[in-house]
Coordinates of C-alpha atoms in Angstrom, one line a residue:
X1 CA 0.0 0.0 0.0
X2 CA 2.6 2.3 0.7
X3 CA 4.3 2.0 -2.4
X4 CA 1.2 2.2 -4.8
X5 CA -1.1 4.7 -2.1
X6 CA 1.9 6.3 -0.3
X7 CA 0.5 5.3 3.5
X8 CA -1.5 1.7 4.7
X9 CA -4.3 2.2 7.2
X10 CA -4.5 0.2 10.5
X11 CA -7.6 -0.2 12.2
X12 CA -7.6 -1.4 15.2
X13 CA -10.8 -2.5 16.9
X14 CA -11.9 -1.8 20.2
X15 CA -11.7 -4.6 23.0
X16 CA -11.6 -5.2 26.7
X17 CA -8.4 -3.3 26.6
X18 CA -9.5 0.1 25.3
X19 CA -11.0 1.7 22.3
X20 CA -10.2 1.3 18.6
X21 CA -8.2 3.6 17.0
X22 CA -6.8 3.3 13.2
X23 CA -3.4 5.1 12.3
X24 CA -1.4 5.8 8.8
X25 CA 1.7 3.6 7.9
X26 CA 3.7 5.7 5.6
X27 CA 3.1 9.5 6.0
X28 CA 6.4 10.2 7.4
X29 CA 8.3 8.0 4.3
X30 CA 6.5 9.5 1.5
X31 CA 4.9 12.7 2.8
X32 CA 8.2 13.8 4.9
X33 CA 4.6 14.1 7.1
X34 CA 4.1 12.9 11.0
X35 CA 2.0 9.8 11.2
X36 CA -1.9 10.1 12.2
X37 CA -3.3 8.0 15.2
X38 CA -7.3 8.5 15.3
X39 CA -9.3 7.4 18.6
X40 CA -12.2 6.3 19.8
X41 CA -14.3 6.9 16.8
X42 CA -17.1 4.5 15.5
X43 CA -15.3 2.0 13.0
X44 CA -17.3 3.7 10.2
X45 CA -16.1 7.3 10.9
X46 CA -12.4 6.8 12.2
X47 CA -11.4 4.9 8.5
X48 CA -12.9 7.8 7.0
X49 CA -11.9 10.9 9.0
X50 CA -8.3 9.4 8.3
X51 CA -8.6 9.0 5.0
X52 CA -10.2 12.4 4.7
X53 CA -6.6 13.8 6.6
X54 CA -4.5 11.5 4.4
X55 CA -6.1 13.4 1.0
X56 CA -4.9 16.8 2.8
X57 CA -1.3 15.8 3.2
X58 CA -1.1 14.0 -0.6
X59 CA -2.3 17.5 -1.5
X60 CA 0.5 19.8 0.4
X61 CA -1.7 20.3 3.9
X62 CA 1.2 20.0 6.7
X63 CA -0.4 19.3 10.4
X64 CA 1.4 20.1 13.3
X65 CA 1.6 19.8 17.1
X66 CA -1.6 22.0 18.5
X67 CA -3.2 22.9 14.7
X68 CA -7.0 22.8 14.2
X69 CA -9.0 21.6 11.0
X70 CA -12.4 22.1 10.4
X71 CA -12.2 20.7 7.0
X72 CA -11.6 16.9 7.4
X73 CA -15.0 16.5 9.0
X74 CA -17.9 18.4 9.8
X75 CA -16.3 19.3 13.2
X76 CA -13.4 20.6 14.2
X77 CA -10.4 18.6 14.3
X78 CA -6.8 19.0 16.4
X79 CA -3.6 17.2 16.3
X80 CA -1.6 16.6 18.7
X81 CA 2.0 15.1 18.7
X82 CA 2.4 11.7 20.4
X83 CA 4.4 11.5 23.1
X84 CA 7.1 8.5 22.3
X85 CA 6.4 6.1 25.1
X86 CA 2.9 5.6 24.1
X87 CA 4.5 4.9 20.4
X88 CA 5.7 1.0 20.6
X89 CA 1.4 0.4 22.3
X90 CA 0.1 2.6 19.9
X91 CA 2.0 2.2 16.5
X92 CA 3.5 -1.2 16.7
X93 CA 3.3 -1.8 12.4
X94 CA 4.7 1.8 12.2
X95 CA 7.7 1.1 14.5
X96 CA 8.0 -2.1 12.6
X97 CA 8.2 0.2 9.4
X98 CA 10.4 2.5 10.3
X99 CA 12.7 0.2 12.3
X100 CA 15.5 0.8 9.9
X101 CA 15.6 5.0 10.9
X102 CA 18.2 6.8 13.1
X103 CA 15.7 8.7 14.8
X104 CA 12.0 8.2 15.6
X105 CA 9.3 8.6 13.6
X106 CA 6.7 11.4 14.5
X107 CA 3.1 11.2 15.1
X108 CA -0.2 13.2 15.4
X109 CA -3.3 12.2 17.2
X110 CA -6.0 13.8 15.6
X111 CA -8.2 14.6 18.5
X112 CA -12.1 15.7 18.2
X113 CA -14.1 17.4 20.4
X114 CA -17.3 16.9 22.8
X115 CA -20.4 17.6 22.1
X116 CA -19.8 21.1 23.0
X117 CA -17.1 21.7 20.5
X118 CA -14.3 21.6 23.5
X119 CA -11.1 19.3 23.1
X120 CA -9.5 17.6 26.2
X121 CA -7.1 20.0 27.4
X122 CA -10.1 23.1 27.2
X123 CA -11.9 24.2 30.6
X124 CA -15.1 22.3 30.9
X125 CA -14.3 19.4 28.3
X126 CA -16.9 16.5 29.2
X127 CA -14.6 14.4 30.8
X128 CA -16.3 11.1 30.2
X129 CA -14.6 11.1 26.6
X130 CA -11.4 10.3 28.3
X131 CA -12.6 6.9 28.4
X132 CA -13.0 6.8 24.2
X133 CA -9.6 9.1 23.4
X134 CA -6.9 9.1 25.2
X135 CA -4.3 11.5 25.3
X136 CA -1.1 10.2 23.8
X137 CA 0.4 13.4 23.2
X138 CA 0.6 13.5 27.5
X139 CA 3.8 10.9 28.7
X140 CA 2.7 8.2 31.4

């Protein structure tokens, strides 16, 4: 995939362990772009919302740490960057990808909002989505 699409999806679904979260395999190696972690999302809307981000970086759109989109989905988006101890849990076929690199791969999670429109670290987020999309860009 990454050689005919330029990134490979992983979906992983949600268990006893946590929620699912899909992620892009490939960003960083043909982009020169971090790699995108979504959490917590129904499995019909996480494949999509990535795919939807994925189409913005083929196209020239460069996310960073702390930016906000509010044209990958009919909310507002933000990435975050991973913090690199949640990066082996998190990204395992990415780390596998990349073993061969001096230096570690970056990563975004793209985070969404409550119902309110707040994101995590915002005064009054609803603190229940915690539980659905953890914050990886926080170390342990």
């Amino acid at each position: 995939d990454v050689k005919e699409y330029g990134w490979h999806m992983v979906i992983v679904p949600e268990d006893e362990e946590g929620s699912g979260f899909v992620f892009t395999v490939g960003a960083y190696y043909s982009y020169g772009h971090p790699e995108i972690l979504a959490m917590g999302l129904p499995p019909e809307v996480g494949p999509k919302l990535l795919t939807a981000a994925m189409e913005s970086v083929a196209g020239g759109t460069v996310y960073y740490d702390g930016a906000t989109d509010n044209g990958i989905a009919n909310m507002p988006s933000r990435f975050r960057r991973v913090d690199v101890c949640h990066s082996r849990d998190y990204l395992g076929y990415a780390e596998w990808f990349y073993r061969n690199l001096d230096h570690q791969f970056p990563a975004l999670q793209l985070v969404w909002p409550d119902r309110d429109g707040l994101f995590p670290e915002e005064d009054g987020y609803d603190s229940r989505f915690y539980s659905k999309q953890r914050p990886l860009w926080k170390p342990e």
